[in-house]
Amino acid sequence: MKIKINDNWKLISGNDNVTNYHFFDLPEDAVIANLPCYTHMYIEDHVGISWYQNDFWVDEIPSEKEIALLNFEKADFRVEVSVDREIIGVHTGVEDPFNFDV
């Protein structure tokens, strides 16, 4: 089963208030972005830290003999990925695909 979650991500600049946001607590008035994208496509002249958040659910939980991969097409430098408010992995790289077993 494959689920695409590219649409309707909350997006904010993290440059001004890095310590005031938790990775799971973006404001309701965040910009809505579709991925893949660069932050400056949605927030004019943005350079620096960005926070993205998306909520999704799966209908079927994999068995112990199966794996569930969360795939990303690309990211720009450093990414911390969390699921259910727990960091599941960190990726460093520029525009290369990566995944985490969730």
PDB file of N, CA and C in Angstrom:
ATOM      1  N   MET A   1       0.854  -1.166   0.000  1.00  0.00           N
ATOM      2  CA  MET A   1       0.000   0.000   0.000  1.00  0.00           C
ATOM      3  C   MET A   1       0.903   1.234   0.000  1.00  0.00           C
ATOM      4  N   LYS A   2       0.544   2.217  -0.797  1.00  0.00           N
ATOM      5  CA  LYS A   2       1.300   3.462  -0.880  1.00  0.00           C
ATOM      6  C   LYS A   2       0.344   4.630  -0.662  1.00  0.00           C
ATOM      7  N   ILE A   3       0.705   5.522   0.248  1.00  0.00           N
ATOM      8  CA  ILE A   3      -0.094   6.705   0.535  1.00  0.00           C
ATOM      9  C   ILE A   3       0.756   7.922   0.228  1.00  0.00           C
ATOM     10  N   LYS A   4       0.240   8.838  -0.588  1.00  0.00           N
ATOM     11  CA  LYS A   4       0.955  10.078  -0.875  1.00  0.00           C
ATOM     12  C   LYS A   4       0.476  11.154   0.089  1.00  0.00           C
ATOM     13  N   ILE A   5       1.434  11.849   0.684  1.00  0.00           N
ATOM     14  CA  ILE A   5       1.089  12.911   1.640  1.00  0.00           C
ATOM     15  C   ILE A   5       1.787  14.214   1.252  1.00  0.00           C
ATOM     16  N   ASN A   6       1.858  14.489  -0.041  1.00  0.00           N
ATOM     17  CA  ASN A   6       2.555  15.680  -0.525  1.00  0.00           C
ATOM     18  C   ASN A   6       1.771  16.976  -0.327  1.00  0.00           C
ATOM     19  N   ASP A   7       0.476  16.888  -0.180  1.00  0.00           N
ATOM     20  CA  ASP A   7      -0.352  18.094  -0.157  1.00  0.00           C
ATOM     21  C   ASP A   7      -0.691  18.551   1.258  1.00  0.00           C
ATOM     22  N   ASN A   8      -0.981  19.846   1.357  1.00  0.00           N
ATOM     23  CA  ASN A   8      -1.544  20.456   2.563  1.00  0.00           C
ATOM     24  C   ASN A   8      -0.647  20.377   3.801  1.00  0.00           C
ATOM     25  N   TRP A   9       0.628  20.689   3.623  1.00  0.00           N
ATOM     26  CA  TRP A   9       1.554  20.783   4.746  1.00  0.00           C
ATOM     27  C   TRP A   9       1.489  22.180   5.345  1.00  0.00           C
ATOM     28  N   LYS A  10       1.495  22.268   6.670  1.00  0.00           N
ATOM     29  CA  LYS A  10       1.649  23.562   7.337  1.00  0.00           C
ATOM     30  C   LYS A  10       3.121  23.953   7.220  1.00  0.00           C
ATOM     31  N   LEU A  11       3.358  25.237   6.982  1.00  0.00           N
ATOM     32  CA  LEU A  11       4.722  25.729   6.785  1.00  0.00           C
ATOM     33  C   LEU A  11       4.885  27.077   7.465  1.00  0.00           C
ATOM     34  N   ILE A  12       5.960  27.223   8.230  1.00  0.00           N
ATOM     35  CA  ILE A  12       6.306  28.518   8.808  1.00  0.00           C
ATOM     36  C   ILE A  12       7.820  28.711   8.714  1.00  0.00           C
ATOM     37  N   SER A  13       8.244  29.953   8.779  1.00  0.00           N
ATOM     38  CA  SER A  13       9.660  30.258   8.928  1.00  0.00           C
ATOM     39  C   SER A  13      10.031  30.005  10.376  1.00  0.00           C
ATOM     40  N   GLY A  14      11.153  29.381  10.599  1.00  0.00           N
ATOM     41  CA  GLY A  14      11.617  29.121  11.952  1.00  0.00           C
ATOM     42  C   GLY A  14      12.730  30.046  12.386  1.00  0.00           C
ATOM     43  N   ASN A  15      13.055  31.031  11.559  1.00  0.00           N
ATOM     44  CA  ASN A  15      14.193  31.902  11.864  1.00  0.00           C
ATOM     45  C   ASN A  15      13.979  32.771  13.098  1.00  0.00           C
ATOM     46  N   ASP A  16      12.780  33.293  13.285  1.00  0.00           N
ATOM     47  CA  ASP A  16      12.540  34.251  14.359  1.00  0.00           C
ATOM     48  C   ASP A  16      12.257  33.609  15.708  1.00  0.00           C
ATOM     49  N   ASN A  17      11.571  32.495  15.700  1.00  0.00           N
ATOM     50  CA  ASN A  17      11.102  31.900  16.953  1.00  0.00           C
ATOM     51  C   ASN A  17      11.470  30.430  17.055  1.00  0.00           C
ATOM     52  N   VAL A  18      12.721  30.113  16.820  1.00  0.00           N
ATOM     53  CA  VAL A  18      13.128  28.711  16.791  1.00  0.00           C
ATOM     54  C   VAL A  18      12.758  27.991  18.082  1.00  0.00           C
ATOM     55  N   THR A  19      12.946  28.615  19.217  1.00  0.00           N
ATOM     56  CA  THR A  19      12.678  27.930  20.476  1.00  0.00           C
ATOM     57  C   THR A  19      11.219  28.008  20.907  1.00  0.00           C
ATOM     58  N   ASN A  20      10.409  28.809  20.238  1.00  0.00           N
ATOM     59  CA  ASN A  20       9.017  28.951  20.642  1.00  0.00           C
ATOM     60  C   ASN A  20       8.083  27.921  20.013  1.00  0.00           C
ATOM     61  N   TYR A  21       8.537  27.169  19.028  1.00  0.00           N
ATOM     62  CA  TYR A  21       7.711  26.157  18.381  1.00  0.00           C
ATOM     63  C   TYR A  21       8.271  24.778  18.680  1.00  0.00           C
ATOM     64  N   HIS A  22       7.373  23.858  18.885  1.00  0.00           N
ATOM     65  CA  HIS A  22       7.760  22.461  18.966  1.00  0.00           C
ATOM     66  C   HIS A  22       7.466  21.871  17.605  1.00  0.00           C
ATOM     67  N   PHE A  23       8.158  20.809  17.254  1.00  0.00           N
ATOM     68  CA  PHE A  23       7.991  20.248  15.917  1.00  0.00           C
ATOM     69  C   PHE A  23       6.594  19.717  15.667  1.00  0.00           C
ATOM     70  N   PHE A  24       5.756  19.628  16.675  1.00  0.00           N
ATOM     71  CA  PHE A  24       4.402  19.114  16.493  1.00  0.00           C
ATOM     72  C   PHE A  24       3.337  20.150  16.802  1.00  0.00           C
ATOM     73  N   ASP A  25       3.702  21.406  16.859  1.00  0.00           N
ATOM     74  CA  ASP A  25       2.767  22.393  17.374  1.00  0.00           C
ATOM     75  C   ASP A  25       2.756  23.670  16.536  1.00  0.00           C
ATOM     76  N   LEU A  26       2.651  23.557  15.212  1.00  0.00           N
ATOM     77  CA  LEU A  26       2.658  24.744  14.370  1.00  0.00           C
ATOM     78  C   LEU A  26       1.326  25.479  14.483  1.00  0.00           C
ATOM     79  N   PRO A  27       1.345  26.796  14.322  1.00  0.00           N
ATOM     80  CA  PRO A  27       0.106  27.573  14.482  1.00  0.00           C
ATOM     81  C   PRO A  27      -0.893  27.288  13.368  1.00  0.00           C
ATOM     82  N   GLU A  28      -2.155  27.490  13.672  1.00  0.00           N
ATOM     83  CA  GLU A  28      -3.223  27.256  12.700  1.00  0.00           C
ATOM     84  C   GLU A  28      -3.143  28.198  11.498  1.00  0.00           C
ATOM     85  N   ASP A  29      -2.530  29.361  11.658  1.00  0.00           N
ATOM     86  CA  ASP A  29      -2.439  30.308  10.545  1.00  0.00           C
ATOM     87  C   ASP A  29      -1.179  30.110   9.700  1.00  0.00           C
ATOM     88  N   ALA A  30      -0.545  28.951   9.808  1.00  0.00           N
ATOM     89  CA  ALA A  30       0.626  28.656   8.990  1.00  0.00           C
ATOM     90  C   ALA A  30       0.241  28.640   7.512  1.00  0.00           C
ATOM     91  N   VAL A  31       1.206  28.899   6.652  1.00  0.00           N
ATOM     92  CA  VAL A  31       1.003  28.811   5.204  1.00  0.00           C
ATOM     93  C   VAL A  31       0.774  27.344   4.845  1.00  0.00           C
ATOM     94  N   ILE A  32      -0.103  27.076   3.887  1.00  0.00           N
ATOM     95  CA  ILE A  32      -0.323  25.708   3.412  1.00  0.00           C
ATOM     96  C   ILE A  32       0.497  25.501   2.146  1.00  0.00           C
ATOM     97  N   ALA A  33       1.344  24.472   2.159  1.00  0.00           N
ATOM     98  CA  ALA A  33       2.265  24.217   1.053  1.00  0.00           C
ATOM     99  C   ALA A  33       2.095  22.790   0.545  1.00  0.00           C
ATOM    100  N   ASN A  34       2.394  22.616  -0.737  1.00  0.00           N
ATOM    101  CA  ASN A  34       2.425  21.290  -1.340  1.00  0.00           C
ATOM    102  C   ASN A  34       3.877  20.937  -1.635  1.00  0.00           C
ATOM    103  N   LEU A  35       4.251  19.714  -1.333  1.00  0.00           N
ATOM    104  CA  LEU A  35       5.636  19.269  -1.479  1.00  0.00           C
ATOM    105  C   LEU A  35       5.812  18.427  -2.732  1.00  0.00           C
ATOM    106  N   PRO A  36       7.032  18.349  -3.252  1.00  0.00           N
ATOM    107  CA  PRO A  36       8.231  19.028  -2.782  1.00  0.00           C
ATOM    108  C   PRO A  36       8.199  20.509  -3.151  1.00  0.00           C
ATOM    109  N   CYS A  37       8.829  21.300  -2.307  1.00  0.00           N
ATOM    110  CA  CYS A  37       8.916  22.734  -2.557  1.00  0.00           C
ATOM    111  C   CYS A  37      10.067  23.321  -1.748  1.00  0.00           C
ATOM    112  N   TYR A  38      10.417  24.531  -2.076  1.00  0.00           N
ATOM    113  CA  TYR A  38      11.335  25.310  -1.262  1.00  0.00           C
ATOM    114  C   TYR A  38      10.493  26.331  -0.512  1.00  0.00           C
ATOM    115  N   THR A  39      10.900  26.660   0.689  1.00  0.00           N
ATOM    116  CA  THR A  39      10.127  27.580   1.509  1.00  0.00           C
ATOM    117  C   THR A  39       9.894  28.908   0.812  1.00  0.00           C
ATOM    118  N   HIS A  40      10.906  29.411   0.101  1.00  0.00           N
ATOM    119  CA  HIS A  40      10.748  30.727  -0.536  1.00  0.00           C
ATOM    120  C   HIS A  40       9.678  30.734  -1.628  1.00  0.00           C
ATOM    121  N   MET A  41       9.204  29.561  -2.034  1.00  0.00           N
ATOM    122  CA  MET A  41       8.096  29.501  -2.985  1.00  0.00           C
ATOM    123  C   MET A  41       6.793  29.950  -2.316  1.00  0.00           C
ATOM    124  N   TYR A  42       6.723  29.862  -0.995  1.00  0.00           N
ATOM    125  CA  TYR A  42       5.525  30.211  -0.248  1.00  0.00           C
ATOM    126  C   TYR A  42       5.726  31.416   0.672  1.00  0.00           C
ATOM    127  N   ILE A  43       6.956  31.610   1.155  1.00  0.00           N
ATOM    128  CA  ILE A  43       7.276  32.732   2.033  1.00  0.00           C
ATOM    129  C   ILE A  43       8.368  33.543   1.340  1.00  0.00           C
ATOM    130  N   GLU A  44       7.990  34.688   0.821  1.00  0.00           N
ATOM    131  CA  GLU A  44       8.879  35.506  -0.018  1.00  0.00           C
ATOM    132  C   GLU A  44      10.215  35.788   0.672  1.00  0.00           C
ATOM    133  N   ASP A  45      11.302  35.623  -0.088  1.00  0.00           N
ATOM    134  CA  ASP A  45      12.671  35.921   0.346  1.00  0.00           C
ATOM    135  C   ASP A  45      13.134  35.093   1.545  1.00  0.00           C
ATOM    136  N   HIS A  46      12.491  33.989   1.820  1.00  0.00           N
ATOM    137  CA  HIS A  46      12.884  33.177   2.980  1.00  0.00           C
ATOM    138  C   HIS A  46      14.206  32.459   2.723  1.00  0.00           C
ATOM    139  N   VAL A  47      15.079  32.533   3.704  1.00  0.00           N
ATOM    140  CA  VAL A  47      16.318  31.759   3.743  1.00  0.00           C
ATOM    141  C   VAL A  47      16.505  31.333   5.189  1.00  0.00           C
ATOM    142  N   GLY A  48      16.849  30.091   5.422  1.00  0.00           N
ATOM    143  CA  GLY A  48      17.104  29.651   6.795  1.00  0.00           C
ATOM    144  C   GLY A  48      16.242  28.485   7.200  1.00  0.00           C
ATOM    145  N   ILE A  49      15.820  28.504   8.447  1.00  0.00           N
ATOM    146  CA  ILE A  49      15.101  27.387   9.051  1.00  0.00           C
ATOM    147  C   ILE A  49      13.624  27.425   8.650  1.00  0.00           C
ATOM    148  N   SER A  50      13.088  26.259   8.326  1.00  0.00           N
ATOM    149  CA  SER A  50      11.666  26.118   7.995  1.00  0.00           C
ATOM    150  C   SER A  50      11.092  24.981   8.826  1.00  0.00           C
ATOM    151  N   TRP A  51       9.830  25.124   9.175  1.00  0.00           N
ATOM    152  CA  TRP A  51       9.120  24.070   9.897  1.00  0.00           C
ATOM    153  C   TRP A  51       7.933  23.632   9.046  1.00  0.00           C
ATOM    154  N   TYR A  52       7.838  22.334   8.789  1.00  0.00           N
ATOM    155  CA  TYR A  52       6.732  21.744   8.038  1.00  0.00           C
ATOM    156  C   TYR A  52       6.024  20.741   8.944  1.00  0.00           C
ATOM    157  N   GLN A  53       4.704  20.650   8.800  1.00  0.00           N
ATOM    158  CA  GLN A  53       3.948  19.663   9.574  1.00  0.00           C
ATOM    159  C   GLN A  53       2.781  19.165   8.742  1.00  0.00           C
ATOM    160  N   ASN A  54       2.526  17.863   8.831  1.00  0.00           N
ATOM    161  CA  ASN A  54       1.379  17.281   8.162  1.00  0.00           C
ATOM    162  C   ASN A  54       0.837  16.155   9.030  1.00  0.00           C
ATOM    163  N   ASP A  55      -0.466  16.079   9.139  1.00  0.00           N
ATOM    164  CA  ASP A  55      -1.113  14.993   9.864  1.00  0.00           C
ATOM    165  C   ASP A  55      -1.659  13.995   8.855  1.00  0.00           C
ATOM    166  N   PHE A  56      -1.425  12.714   9.115  1.00  0.00           N
ATOM    167  CA  PHE A  56      -1.978  11.682   8.242  1.00  0.00           C
ATOM    168  C   PHE A  56      -2.218  10.421   9.067  1.00  0.00           C
ATOM    169  N   TRP A  57      -3.092   9.572   8.554  1.00  0.00           N
ATOM    170  CA  TRP A  57      -3.435   8.331   9.220  1.00  0.00           C
ATOM    171  C   TRP A  57      -3.349   7.207   8.204  1.00  0.00           C
ATOM    172  N   VAL A  58      -3.057   6.015   8.685  1.00  0.00           N
ATOM    173  CA  VAL A  58      -3.056   4.833   7.820  1.00  0.00           C
ATOM    174  C   VAL A  58      -4.182   3.915   8.266  1.00  0.00           C
ATOM    175  N   ASP A  59      -4.768   3.230   7.307  1.00  0.00           N
ATOM    176  CA  ASP A  59      -5.889   2.344   7.602  1.00  0.00           C
ATOM    177  C   ASP A  59      -5.438   0.981   8.115  1.00  0.00           C
ATOM    178  N   GLU A  60      -4.180   0.641   7.811  1.00  0.00           N
ATOM    179  CA  GLU A  60      -3.709  -0.702   8.118  1.00  0.00           C
ATOM    180  C   GLU A  60      -2.320  -0.630   8.736  1.00  0.00           C
ATOM    181  N   ILE A  61      -2.131  -1.251   9.872  1.00  0.00           N
ATOM    182  CA  ILE A  61      -0.829  -1.295  10.537  1.00  0.00           C
ATOM    183  C   ILE A  61      -0.083  -2.526  10.030  1.00  0.00           C
ATOM    184  N   PRO A  62       1.185  -2.367   9.619  1.00  0.00           N
ATOM    185  CA  PRO A  62       1.953  -3.524   9.135  1.00  0.00           C
ATOM    186  C   PRO A  62       2.150  -4.577  10.236  1.00  0.00           C
ATOM    187  N   SER A  63       2.245  -5.816   9.817  1.00  0.00           N
ATOM    188  CA  SER A  63       2.519  -6.892  10.772  1.00  0.00           C
ATOM    189  C   SER A  63       3.992  -6.813  11.202  1.00  0.00           C
ATOM    190  N   GLU A  64       4.372  -7.628  12.174  1.00  0.00           N
ATOM    191  CA  GLU A  64       5.759  -7.632  12.645  1.00  0.00           C
ATOM    192  C   GLU A  64       6.736  -8.077  11.561  1.00  0.00           C
ATOM    193  N   LYS A  65       6.262  -8.786  10.557  1.00  0.00           N
ATOM    194  CA  LYS A  65       7.122  -9.269   9.469  1.00  0.00           C
ATOM    195  C   LYS A  65       7.249  -8.251   8.339  1.00  0.00           C
ATOM    196  N   GLU A  66       6.517  -7.153   8.428  1.00  0.00           N
ATOM    197  CA  GLU A  66       6.515  -6.122   7.391  1.00  0.00           C
ATOM    198  C   GLU A  66       7.192  -4.857   7.910  1.00  0.00           C
ATOM    199  N   ILE A  67       7.527  -3.976   6.983  1.00  0.00           N
ATOM    200  CA  ILE A  67       8.051  -2.668   7.356  1.00  0.00           C
ATOM    201  C   ILE A  67       7.171  -1.589   6.736  1.00  0.00           C
ATOM    202  N   ALA A  68       7.210  -0.429   7.335  1.00  0.00           N
ATOM    203  CA  ALA A  68       6.505   0.723   6.793  1.00  0.00           C
ATOM    204  C   ALA A  68       7.541   1.826   6.612  1.00  0.00           C
ATOM    205  N   LEU A  69       7.718   2.270   5.385  1.00  0.00           N
ATOM    206  CA  LEU A  69       8.709   3.297   5.094  1.00  0.00           C
ATOM    207  C   LEU A  69       8.025   4.634   4.844  1.00  0.00           C
ATOM    208  N   LEU A  70       8.563   5.661   5.446  1.00  0.00           N
ATOM    209  CA  LEU A  70       8.147   7.020   5.178  1.00  0.00           C
ATOM    210  C   LEU A  70       9.203   7.598   4.245  1.00  0.00           C
ATOM    211  N   ASN A  71       8.835   7.776   2.963  1.00  0.00           N
ATOM    212  CA  ASN A  71       9.770   8.207   1.926  1.00  0.00           C
ATOM    213  C   ASN A  71       9.683   9.697   1.680  1.00  0.00           C
ATOM    214  N   PHE A  72      10.823  10.321   1.474  1.00  0.00           N
ATOM    215  CA  PHE A  72      10.908  11.728   1.124  1.00  0.00           C
ATOM    216  C   PHE A  72      11.670  11.852  -0.183  1.00  0.00           C
ATOM    217  N   GLU A  73      11.136  12.667  -1.103  1.00  0.00           N
ATOM    218  CA  GLU A  73      11.783  12.846  -2.402  1.00  0.00           C
ATOM    219  C   GLU A  73      13.068  13.636  -2.291  1.00  0.00           C
ATOM    220  N   LYS A  74      13.059  14.661  -1.434  1.00  0.00           N
ATOM    221  CA  LYS A  74      14.259  15.466  -1.237  1.00  0.00           C
ATOM    222  C   LYS A  74      14.042  16.427  -0.086  1.00  0.00           C
ATOM    223  N   ALA A  75      15.134  16.960   0.392  1.00  0.00           N
ATOM    224  CA  ALA A  75      15.106  17.995   1.425  1.00  0.00           C
ATOM    225  C   ALA A  75      16.352  18.838   1.220  1.00  0.00           C
ATOM    226  N   ASP A  76      16.330  20.009   1.781  1.00  0.00           N
ATOM    227  CA  ASP A  76      17.460  20.915   1.603  1.00  0.00           C
ATOM    228  C   ASP A  76      18.278  20.984   2.882  1.00  0.00           C
ATOM    229  N   PHE A  77      19.241  20.146   2.986  1.00  0.00           N
ATOM    230  CA  PHE A  77      20.279  20.042   3.999  1.00  0.00           C
ATOM    231  C   PHE A  77      19.911  19.182   5.191  1.00  0.00           C
ATOM    232  N   ARG A  78      19.272  19.695   6.228  1.00  0.00           N
ATOM    233  CA  ARG A  78      19.046  18.910   7.448  1.00  0.00           C
ATOM    234  C   ARG A  78      17.556  18.808   7.754  1.00  0.00           C
ATOM    235  N   VAL A  79      17.130  17.578   8.056  1.00  0.00           N
ATOM    236  CA  VAL A  79      15.718  17.314   8.339  1.00  0.00           C
ATOM    237  C   VAL A  79      15.619  16.445   9.591  1.00  0.00           C
ATOM    238  N   GLU A  80      14.750  16.831  10.494  1.00  0.00           N
ATOM    239  CA  GLU A  80      14.388  15.986  11.624  1.00  0.00           C
ATOM    240  C   GLU A  80      12.942  15.562  11.404  1.00  0.00           C
ATOM    241  N   VAL A  81      12.702  14.263  11.355  1.00  0.00           N
ATOM    242  CA  VAL A  81      11.368  13.739  11.069  1.00  0.00           C
ATOM    243  C   VAL A  81      10.792  13.124  12.335  1.00  0.00           C
ATOM    244  N   SER A  82       9.551  13.501  12.639  1.00  0.00           N
ATOM    245  CA  SER A  82       8.892  12.917  13.804  1.00  0.00           C
ATOM    246  C   SER A  82       7.562  12.304  13.391  1.00  0.00           C
ATOM    247  N   VAL A  83       7.196  11.252  14.089  1.00  0.00           N
ATOM    248  CA  VAL A  83       5.899  10.598  13.933  1.00  0.00           C
ATOM    249  C   VAL A  83       5.335  10.415  15.329  1.00  0.00           C
ATOM    250  N   ASP A  84       4.109  10.794  15.508  1.00  0.00           N
ATOM    251  CA  ASP A  84       3.462  10.729  16.830  1.00  0.00           C
ATOM    252  C   ASP A  84       4.319  11.402  17.900  1.00  0.00           C
ATOM    253  N   ARG A  85       4.841  12.577  17.539  1.00  0.00           N
ATOM    254  CA  ARG A  85       5.608  13.431  18.459  1.00  0.00           C
ATOM    255  C   ARG A  85       6.927  12.820  18.912  1.00  0.00           C
ATOM    256  N   GLU A  86       7.445  11.854  18.161  1.00  0.00           N
ATOM    257  CA  GLU A  86       8.717  11.229  18.491  1.00  0.00           C
ATOM    258  C   GLU A  86       9.629  11.296  17.268  1.00  0.00           C
ATOM    259  N   ILE A  87      10.841  11.803  17.451  1.00  0.00           N
ATOM    260  CA  ILE A  87      11.762  11.887  16.320  1.00  0.00           C
ATOM    261  C   ILE A  87      12.171  10.478  15.917  1.00  0.00           C
ATOM    262  N   ILE A  88      11.959  10.169  14.632  1.00  0.00           N
ATOM    263  CA  ILE A  88      12.290   8.831  14.129  1.00  0.00           C
ATOM    264  C   ILE A  88      13.576   8.822  13.317  1.00  0.00           C
ATOM    265  N   GLY A  89      14.066  10.002  12.951  1.00  0.00           N
ATOM    266  CA  GLY A  89      15.310  10.034  12.206  1.00  0.00           C
ATOM    267  C   GLY A  89      15.723  11.438  11.820  1.00  0.00           C
ATOM    268  N   VAL A  90      16.997  11.542  11.481  1.00  0.00           N
ATOM    269  CA  VAL A  90      17.586  12.795  11.020  1.00  0.00           C
ATOM    270  C   VAL A  90      18.302  12.506   9.714  1.00  0.00           C
ATOM    271  N   HIS A  91      18.108  13.368   8.740  1.00  0.00           N
ATOM    272  CA  HIS A  91      18.768  13.226   7.436  1.00  0.00           C
ATOM    273  C   HIS A  91      19.512  14.517   7.123  1.00  0.00           C
ATOM    274  N   THR A  92      20.733  14.364   6.630  1.00  0.00           N
ATOM    275  CA  THR A  92      21.508  15.504   6.155  1.00  0.00           C
ATOM    276  C   THR A  92      21.878  15.241   4.710  1.00  0.00           C
ATOM    277  N   GLY A  93      21.554  16.166   3.833  1.00  0.00           N
ATOM    278  CA  GLY A  93      21.857  16.032   2.418  1.00  0.00           C
ATOM    279  C   GLY A  93      21.086  17.067   1.632  1.00  0.00           C
ATOM    280  N   VAL A  94      21.468  17.236   0.388  1.00  0.00           N
ATOM    281  CA  VAL A  94      20.827  18.240  -0.447  1.00  0.00           C
ATOM    282  C   VAL A  94      20.157  17.550  -1.635  1.00  0.00           C
ATOM    283  N   GLU A  95      18.830  17.618  -1.634  1.00  0.00           N
ATOM    284  CA  GLU A  95      18.006  17.162  -2.749  1.00  0.00           C
ATOM    285  C   GLU A  95      18.194  15.692  -3.114  1.00  0.00           C
ATOM    286  N   ASP A  96      18.506  14.844  -2.141  1.00  0.00           N
ATOM    287  CA  ASP A  96      18.557  13.414  -2.414  1.00  0.00           C
ATOM    288  C   ASP A  96      17.425  12.717  -1.670  1.00  0.00           C
ATOM    289  N   PRO A  97      16.860  11.660  -2.261  1.00  0.00           N
ATOM    290  CA  PRO A  97      15.764  10.959  -1.600  1.00  0.00           C
ATOM    291  C   PRO A  97      16.251  10.212  -0.351  1.00  0.00           C
ATOM    292  N   PHE A  98      15.369  10.037   0.619  1.00  0.00           N
ATOM    293  CA  PHE A  98      15.693   9.304   1.828  1.00  0.00           C
ATOM    294  C   PHE A  98      14.411   8.753   2.426  1.00  0.00           C
ATOM    295  N   ASN A  99      14.546   7.809   3.356  1.00  0.00           N
ATOM    296  CA  ASN A  99      13.367   7.251   4.022  1.00  0.00           C
ATOM    297  C   ASN A  99      13.712   6.810   5.430  1.00  0.00           C
ATOM    298  N   PHE A 100      12.655   6.593   6.211  1.00  0.00           N
ATOM    299  CA  PHE A 100      12.789   6.072   7.562  1.00  0.00           C
ATOM    300  C   PHE A 100      11.763   4.970   7.740  1.00  0.00           C
ATOM    301  N   ASP A 101      12.170   3.920   8.450  1.00  0.00           N
ATOM    302  CA  ASP A 101      11.246   2.841   8.808  1.00  0.00           C
ATOM    303  C   ASP A 101      10.481   3.293  10.039  1.00  0.00           C
ATOM    304  N   VAL A 102       9.181   3.436   9.887  1.00  0.00           N
ATOM    305  CA  VAL A 102       8.363   3.911  11.001  1.00  0.00           C
ATOM    306  C   VAL A 102       7.644   2.768  11.686  1.00  0.00           C
TER     307      VAL A 102
END
